[in-house]
PDB file of C-alpha atoms in Angstrom:
ATOM      1  CA  UNK A  26      99.282 -47.659-144.771  1.00 55.00           C
ATOM      2  CA  UNK A  27      95.846 -49.220-144.388  1.00 67.00           C
ATOM      3  CA  UNK A  28      95.245 -51.411-141.360  1.00 77.00           C
ATOM      4  CA  UNK A  29      92.248 -52.933-139.618  1.00 86.00           C
ATOM      5  CA  UNK A  30      92.609 -50.177-137.021  1.00 84.00           C
ATOM      6  CA  UNK A  31      92.456 -47.379-139.563  1.00 86.00           C
ATOM      7  CA  UNK A  32      89.373 -48.914-141.208  1.00 89.00           C
ATOM      8  CA  UNK A  33      87.715 -49.369-137.808  1.00 91.00           C
ATOM      9  CA  UNK A  34      88.525 -45.749-136.915  1.00 92.00           C
ATOM     10  CA  UNK A  35      86.836 -44.465-140.092  1.00 93.00           C
ATOM     11  CA  UNK A  36      83.719 -46.551-139.431  1.00 95.00           C
ATOM     12  CA  UNK A  37      83.579 -45.387-135.805  1.00 96.00           C
ATOM     13  CA  UNK A  38      84.068 -41.754-136.864  1.00 96.00           C
ATOM     14  CA  UNK A  39      81.082 -41.993-139.204  1.00 97.00           C
ATOM     15  CA  UNK A  40      78.952 -43.674-136.537  1.00 97.00           C
ATOM     16  CA  UNK A  41      79.895 -41.010-133.980  1.00 96.00           C
ATOM     17  CA  UNK A  42      78.925 -38.319-136.450  1.00 96.00           C
ATOM     18  CA  UNK A  43      75.689 -40.129-137.277  1.00 97.00           C
ATOM     19  CA  UNK A  44      74.336 -39.856-133.738  1.00 97.00           C
ATOM     20  CA  UNK A  45      71.263 -37.633-134.357  1.00 96.00           C
ATOM     21  CA  UNK A  46      71.472 -35.756-131.077  1.00 96.00           C
ATOM     22  CA  UNK A  47      68.737 -33.222-131.835  1.00 96.00           C
ATOM     23  CA  UNK A  48      66.318 -35.867-133.089  1.00 96.00           C
ATOM     24  CA  UNK A  49      66.848 -38.340-130.247  1.00 96.00           C
ATOM     25  CA  UNK A  50      66.854 -35.710-127.506  1.00 96.00           C
ATOM     26  CA  UNK A  51      63.757 -34.007-128.887  1.00 96.00           C
ATOM     27  CA  UNK A  52      61.837 -37.244-129.181  1.00 96.00           C
ATOM     28  CA  UNK A  53      62.961 -38.671-125.834  1.00 96.00           C
ATOM     29  CA  UNK A  54      62.408 -35.614-123.613  1.00 95.00           C
ATOM     30  CA  UNK A  55      59.938 -33.430-125.531  1.00 95.00           C
ATOM     31  CA  UNK A  56      58.064 -35.836-127.789  1.00 96.00           C
ATOM     32  CA  UNK A  57      59.087 -33.626-130.711  1.00 95.00           C
ATOM     33  CA  UNK A  58      60.977 -34.280-133.925  1.00 94.00           C
ATOM     34  CA  UNK A  59      62.778 -30.974-134.461  1.00 94.00           C
ATOM     35  CA  UNK A  60      62.900 -31.678-138.189  1.00 93.00           C
ATOM     36  CA  UNK A  61      59.165 -31.026-138.315  1.00 94.00           C
ATOM     37  CA  UNK A  62      59.460 -27.516-136.860  1.00 92.00           C
ATOM     38  CA  UNK A  63      61.416 -24.316-137.419  1.00 86.00           C
ATOM     39  CA  UNK A  64      63.918 -24.650-140.240  1.00 82.00           C
ATOM     40  CA  UNK A  65      63.449 -28.412-140.375  1.00 88.00           C
ATOM     41  CA  UNK A  66      67.121 -28.885-139.581  1.00 88.00           C
ATOM     42  CA  UNK A  67      68.339 -31.538-137.132  1.00 92.00           C
ATOM     43  CA  UNK A  68      70.982 -29.389-135.505  1.00 91.00           C
ATOM     44  CA  UNK A  69      71.705 -27.268-132.462  1.00 91.00           C
ATOM     45  CA  UNK A  70      70.455 -23.994-133.947  1.00 86.00           C
ATOM     46  CA  UNK A  71      67.029 -25.345-134.780  1.00 90.00           C
ATOM     47  CA  UNK A  72      66.902 -27.043-131.390  1.00 93.00           C
ATOM     48  CA  UNK A  73      67.453 -23.639-129.763  1.00 88.00           C
ATOM     49  CA  UNK A  74      64.573 -22.244-131.823  1.00 85.00           C
ATOM     50  CA  UNK A  75      62.164 -25.116-131.248  1.00 91.00           C
ATOM     51  CA  UNK A  76      62.970 -26.534-127.808  1.00 93.00           C
ATOM     52  CA  UNK A  77      64.753 -23.697-126.049  1.00 89.00           C
ATOM     53  CA  UNK A  78      68.103 -22.941-124.483  1.00 88.00           C
ATOM     54  CA  UNK A  79      68.631 -26.034-122.325  1.00 92.00           C
ATOM     55  CA  UNK A  80      67.956 -28.474-125.144  1.00 95.00           C
ATOM     56  CA  UNK A  81      69.983 -26.366-127.577  1.00 92.00           C
ATOM     57  CA  UNK A  82      73.025 -26.274-125.309  1.00 93.00           C
ATOM     58  CA  UNK A  83      72.810 -30.031-124.734  1.00 96.00           C
ATOM     59  CA  UNK A  84      72.633 -30.768-128.470  1.00 96.00           C
ATOM     60  CA  UNK A  85      75.429 -28.337-129.284  1.00 95.00           C
ATOM     61  CA  UNK A  86      77.713 -29.793-126.603  1.00 97.00           C
ATOM     62  CA  UNK A  87      77.177 -33.384-127.696  1.00 97.00           C
ATOM     63  CA  UNK A  88      77.586 -32.525-131.375  1.00 97.00           C
ATOM     64  CA  UNK A  89      80.880 -30.777-130.637  1.00 97.00           C
ATOM     65  CA  UNK A  90      81.976 -33.828-128.649  1.00 97.00           C
ATOM     66  CA  UNK A  91      81.119 -36.052-131.612  1.00 97.00           C
ATOM     67  CA  UNK A  92      83.493 -34.179-133.891  1.00 96.00           C
ATOM     68  CA  UNK A  93      86.235 -33.943-131.279  1.00 97.00           C
ATOM     69  CA  UNK A  94      86.078 -37.613-130.275  1.00 96.00           C
ATOM     70  CA  UNK A  95      85.951 -38.858-133.861  1.00 96.00           C
ATOM     71  CA  UNK A  96      88.977 -36.756-134.806  1.00 95.00           C
ATOM     72  CA  UNK A  97      90.975 -38.007-131.851  1.00 93.00           C
ATOM     73  CA  UNK A  98      90.427 -41.596-132.999  1.00 93.00           C
ATOM     74  CA  UNK A  99      93.692 -40.973-134.857  1.00 89.00           C
ATOM     75  CA  UNK A 100      95.353 -42.124-131.628  1.00 86.00           C
ATOM     76  CA  UNK A 101      93.459 -45.416-131.951  1.00 82.00           C
ATOM     77  CA  UNK A 102      95.129 -46.122-135.289  1.00 83.00           C
ATOM     78  CA  UNK A 103      98.534 -46.076-133.643  1.00 71.00           C
ATOM     79  CA  UNK A 104     101.411 -43.619-133.841  1.00 67.00           C
ATOM     80  CA  UNK A 105     103.474 -46.219-135.684  1.00 64.00           C
ATOM     81  CA  UNK A 106     101.082 -45.720-138.596  1.00 70.00           C
ATOM     82  CA  UNK A 107     100.120 -42.068-138.258  1.00 70.00           C
ATOM     83  CA  UNK A 108     103.527 -40.759-137.235  1.00 72.00           C
ATOM     84  CA  UNK A 109     104.249 -38.542-134.192  1.00 75.00           C
ATOM     85  CA  UNK A 110     101.561 -36.241-132.833  1.00 74.00           C
ATOM     86  CA  UNK A 111     101.543 -32.848-134.609  1.00 69.00           C
ATOM     87  CA  UNK A 112     103.305 -34.339-137.631  1.00 81.00           C
ATOM     88  CA  UNK A 113     101.662 -33.633-140.982  1.00 84.00           C
ATOM     89  CA  UNK A 114     100.772 -37.304-141.397  1.00 86.00           C
ATOM     90  CA  UNK A 115      99.055 -37.462-137.995  1.00 88.00           C
ATOM     91  CA  UNK A 116      97.127 -34.264-138.739  1.00 88.00           C
ATOM     92  CA  UNK A 117      96.062 -35.736-142.090  1.00 89.00           C
ATOM     93  CA  UNK A 118      94.577 -38.725-140.271  1.00 90.00           C
ATOM     94  CA  UNK A 119      92.803 -36.397-137.842  1.00 92.00           C
ATOM     95  CA  UNK A 120      91.361 -34.382-140.721  1.00 93.00           C
ATOM     96  CA  UNK A 121      90.184 -37.500-142.533  1.00 92.00           C
ATOM     97  CA  UNK A 122      88.418 -38.834-139.439  1.00 94.00           C
ATOM     98  CA  UNK A 123      86.918 -35.448-138.614  1.00 94.00           C
ATOM     99  CA  UNK A 124      85.550 -35.013-142.137  1.00 94.00           C
ATOM    100  CA  UNK A 125      84.049 -38.506-141.905  1.00 96.00           C
ATOM    101  CA  UNK A 126      82.270 -37.510-138.679  1.00 96.00           C
ATOM    102  CA  UNK A 127      80.929 -34.344-140.280  1.00 95.00           C
ATOM    103  CA  UNK A 128      79.608 -36.382-143.201  1.00 95.00           C
ATOM    104  CA  UNK A 129      77.974 -38.667-140.668  1.00 96.00           C
ATOM    105  CA  UNK A 130      76.255 -35.670-139.103  1.00 96.00           C
ATOM    106  CA  UNK A 131      75.074 -34.410-142.493  1.00 94.00           C
ATOM    107  CA  UNK A 132      73.893 -37.868-143.577  1.00 95.00           C
ATOM    108  CA  UNK A 133      73.240 -39.888-140.399  1.00 96.00           C
ATOM    109  CA  UNK A 134      72.511 -43.571-140.864  1.00 96.00           C
ATOM    110  CA  UNK A 135      70.504 -43.536-137.621  1.00 95.00           C
ATOM    111  CA  UNK A 136      68.077 -40.849-138.825  1.00 93.00           C
ATOM    112  CA  UNK A 137      67.263 -41.696-142.419  1.00 93.00           C
ATOM    113  CA  UNK A 138      70.253 -39.679-143.671  1.00 94.00           C
ATOM    114  CA  UNK A 139      68.462 -36.437-142.727  1.00 91.00           C
ATOM    115  CA  UNK A 140      70.956 -34.609-140.562  1.00 91.00           C
ATOM    116  CA  UNK A 141      72.027 -31.122-139.574  1.00 90.00           C
ATOM    117  CA  UNK A 142      74.410 -28.660-141.153  1.00 90.00           C
ATOM    118  CA  UNK A 143      77.420 -29.949-139.253  1.00 90.00           C
ATOM    119  CA  UNK A 144      78.629 -26.674-137.749  1.00 92.00           C
ATOM    120  CA  UNK A 145      78.951 -27.921-134.160  1.00 94.00           C
ATOM    121  CA  UNK A 146      80.526 -31.211-135.266  1.00 95.00           C
ATOM    122  CA  UNK A 147      82.828 -29.277-137.575  1.00 94.00           C
ATOM    123  CA  UNK A 148      83.858 -27.079-134.656  1.00 95.00           C
ATOM    124  CA  UNK A 149      84.631 -30.162-132.573  1.00 96.00           C
ATOM    125  CA  UNK A 150      86.920 -31.304-135.341  1.00 95.00           C
ATOM    126  CA  UNK A 151      88.665 -27.918-135.527  1.00 94.00           C
ATOM    127  CA  UNK A 152      89.016 -27.944-131.745  1.00 95.00           C
ATOM    128  CA  UNK A 153      90.790 -31.296-131.928  1.00 94.00           C
ATOM    129  CA  UNK A 154      93.090 -30.342-134.795  1.00 92.00           C
ATOM    130  CA  UNK A 155      94.044 -26.773-133.881  1.00 93.00           C
ATOM    131  CA  UNK A 156      92.881 -25.429-130.528  1.00 94.00           C
ATOM    132  CA  UNK A 157      94.209 -21.895-131.127  1.00 95.00           C
ATOM    133  CA  UNK A 158      92.377 -21.522-134.433  1.00 94.00           C
ATOM    134  CA  UNK A 159      89.232 -22.884-132.790  1.00 95.00           C
ATOM    135  CA  UNK A 160      89.372 -20.152-130.157  1.00 97.00           C
ATOM    136  CA  UNK A 161      89.570 -17.462-132.843  1.00 97.00           C
ATOM    137  CA  UNK A 162      86.486 -19.026-134.449  1.00 96.00           C
ATOM    138  CA  UNK A 163      84.647 -18.957-131.115  1.00 96.00           C
ATOM    139  CA  UNK A 164      85.518 -15.304-130.595  1.00 97.00           C
ATOM    140  CA  UNK A 165      84.217 -14.306-134.017  1.00 97.00           C
ATOM    141  CA  UNK A 166      81.097 -16.459-133.642  1.00 95.00           C
ATOM    142  CA  UNK A 167      80.193 -14.930-130.269  1.00 94.00           C
ATOM    143  CA  UNK A 168      80.824 -11.346-131.383  1.00 96.00           C
ATOM    144  CA  UNK A 169      78.747 -11.698-134.551  1.00 96.00           C
ATOM    145  CA  UNK A 170      75.956 -13.566-132.729  1.00 93.00           C
ATOM    146  CA  UNK A 171      75.678 -10.958-129.989  1.00 93.00           C
ATOM    147  CA  UNK A 172      75.677  -8.194-132.580  1.00 94.00           C
ATOM    148  CA  UNK A 173      73.203  -9.693-135.059  1.00 94.00           C
ATOM    149  CA  UNK A 174      71.366 -12.619-133.346  1.00 90.00           C
ATOM    150  CA  UNK A 175      71.870 -14.585-136.573  1.00 92.00           C
ATOM    151  CA  UNK A 176      73.445 -17.990-135.900  1.00 89.00           C
ATOM    152  CA  UNK A 177      73.812 -18.673-139.612  1.00 91.00           C
ATOM    153  CA  UNK A 178      75.788 -15.480-140.212  1.00 94.00           C
ATOM    154  CA  UNK A 179      77.876 -16.168-137.103  1.00 94.00           C
ATOM    155  CA  UNK A 180      78.653 -19.688-138.345  1.00 92.00           C
ATOM    156  CA  UNK A 181      79.660 -18.419-141.782  1.00 94.00           C
ATOM    157  CA  UNK A 182      81.963 -15.762-140.312  1.00 96.00           C
ATOM    158  CA  UNK A 183      83.491 -18.280-137.896  1.00 95.00           C
ATOM    159  CA  UNK A 184      84.024 -20.735-140.749  1.00 92.00           C
ATOM    160  CA  UNK A 185      85.979 -18.157-142.743  1.00 94.00           C
ATOM    161  CA  UNK A 186      87.959 -17.264-139.627  1.00 95.00           C
ATOM    162  CA  UNK A 187      89.500 -20.733-139.470  1.00 93.00           C
ATOM    163  CA  UNK A 188      91.574 -20.624-142.693  1.00 93.00           C
ATOM    164  CA  UNK A 189      92.421 -16.955-142.180  1.00 94.00           C
ATOM    165  CA  UNK A 190      93.777 -17.630-138.692  1.00 94.00           C
ATOM    166  CA  UNK A 191      95.638 -20.718-139.920  1.00 93.00           C
ATOM    167  CA  UNK A 192      97.396 -18.754-142.669  1.00 92.00           C
ATOM    168  CA  UNK A 193      97.886 -15.251-141.263  1.00 93.00           C
ATOM    169  CA  UNK A 194      98.059 -15.717-137.483  1.00 93.00           C
ATOM    170  CA  UNK A 195      99.239 -19.243-136.735  1.00 92.00           C
ATOM    171  CA  UNK A 196     101.272 -19.600-139.951  1.00 89.00           C
ATOM    172  CA  UNK A 197     100.663 -23.342-140.218  1.00 85.00           C
ATOM    173  CA  UNK A 198     103.159 -25.217-142.389  1.00 81.00           C
ATOM    174  CA  UNK A 199     100.821 -28.196-142.893  1.00 85.00           C
ATOM    175  CA  UNK A 200      99.438 -27.792-146.411  1.00 87.00           C
ATOM    176  CA  UNK A 201      96.541 -30.175-145.836  1.00 88.00           C
ATOM    177  CA  UNK A 202      95.400 -28.059-142.877  1.00 89.00           C
ATOM    178  CA  UNK A 203      95.311 -24.954-145.053  1.00 89.00           C
ATOM    179  CA  UNK A 204      93.488 -26.828-147.815  1.00 91.00           C
ATOM    180  CA  UNK A 205      91.005 -28.151-145.289  1.00 89.00           C
ATOM    181  CA  UNK A 206      90.408 -24.605-144.055  1.00 90.00           C
ATOM    182  CA  UNK A 207      89.433 -23.585-147.575  1.00 91.00           C
ATOM    183  CA  UNK A 208      87.111 -26.596-147.828  1.00 90.00           C
ATOM    184  CA  UNK A 209      85.463 -25.511-144.556  1.00 88.00           C
ATOM    185  CA  UNK A 210      84.492 -22.218-146.191  1.00 91.00           C
ATOM    186  CA  UNK A 211      82.977 -24.006-149.170  1.00 92.00           C
ATOM    187  CA  UNK A 212      81.085 -26.467-146.957  1.00 89.00           C
ATOM    188  CA  UNK A 213      79.715 -23.674-144.782  1.00 92.00           C
ATOM    189  CA  UNK A 214      78.499 -21.758-147.830  1.00 92.00           C
ATOM    190  CA  UNK A 215      76.899 -24.841-149.385  1.00 91.00           C
ATOM    191  CA  UNK A 216      75.076 -25.950-146.237  1.00 89.00           C
ATOM    192  CA  UNK A 217      73.933 -22.383-145.501  1.00 91.00           C
ATOM    193  CA  UNK A 218      72.765 -21.500-149.009  1.00 91.00           C
ATOM    194  CA  UNK A 219      69.121 -21.103-147.975  1.00 89.00           C
ATOM    195  CA  UNK A 220      70.173 -19.109-144.920  1.00 90.00           C
ATOM    196  CA  UNK A 221      72.140 -16.731-147.125  1.00 93.00           C
ATOM    197  CA  UNK A 222      69.106 -16.251-149.338  1.00 93.00           C
ATOM    198  CA  UNK A 223      66.938 -15.472-146.303  1.00 91.00           C
ATOM    199  CA  UNK A 224      69.588 -13.112-144.918  1.00 93.00           C
ATOM    200  CA  UNK A 225      69.684 -11.173-148.163  1.00 92.00           C
ATOM    201  CA  UNK A 226      65.868 -10.950-148.124  1.00 92.00           C
ATOM    202  CA  UNK A 227      65.778 -10.006-144.440  1.00 91.00           C
ATOM    203  CA  UNK A 228      63.741 -13.110-143.601  1.00 89.00           C
ATOM    204  CA  UNK A 229      66.289 -15.100-141.585  1.00 88.00           C
ATOM    205  CA  UNK A 230      65.166 -16.121-138.094  1.00 82.00           C
ATOM    206  CA  UNK A 231      67.051 -14.804-135.088  1.00 82.00           C
ATOM    207  CA  UNK A 232      68.051 -16.761-131.999  1.00 73.00           C
ATOM    208  CA  UNK A 233      67.670 -15.186-128.585  1.00 70.00           C
ATOM    209  CA  UNK A 234      69.915 -17.038-126.155  1.00 61.00           C
ATOM    210  CA  UNK A 235      68.360 -15.489-123.065  1.00 60.00           C
ATOM    211  CA  UNK A 236      64.723 -15.849-124.045  1.00 57.00           C
ATOM    212  CA  UNK A 237      62.719 -19.064-124.011  1.00 50.00           C
ATOM    213  CA  UNK A 238      61.425 -20.023-127.414  1.00 48.00           C
ATOM    214  CA  UNK A 239      58.102 -21.757-127.937  1.00 48.00           C
ATOM    215  CA  UNK A 240      57.092 -24.360-130.507  1.00 49.00           C
ATOM    216  CA  UNK A 241      54.850 -22.785-133.133  1.00 45.00           C
TER     217      UNK A 241
END
């Protein structure tokens, strides 16, 4: 059922996702467009590399909040339309809104459609849809990051953790959630194609969370 509320929720989800946190924060507080440095990506990872830990944490937190808030706009549509919370129909609405926010992050209208890779926003969406699965993703991300210092590799491993935890640990009965988990893997691989190439060549940049990074 399509209503004015569901249409408004989709538009708002895209606009939330389109907030170019890294670009605006970098320009407002550092006079720097992060897209002109490092990997050229307007996301939290490149912000860590270019502007340091404080800026990186701020961007990551806001980007996660974007995905979470956009996904929870399903409540705005109304339970009479979406069905009860935790029903497959409600989860489908959450997934649709979350994906819209991620697309907004990838192609932000407020930043010339030059966005980030959507990992933090994607995590915010996962956090909203399935908190338990999100925690497994966090665990894998942290372990891999501490072991390798590669955020890209950590993101890829965390992305694959989501569908695996949904199927083999949580045993979700919502088919769309499982299908979405598979799409997450594909999206992560597509957006990290260049990172994978650099990893294979041993040229991928590392991120040191406890060491201040300087702009080159």
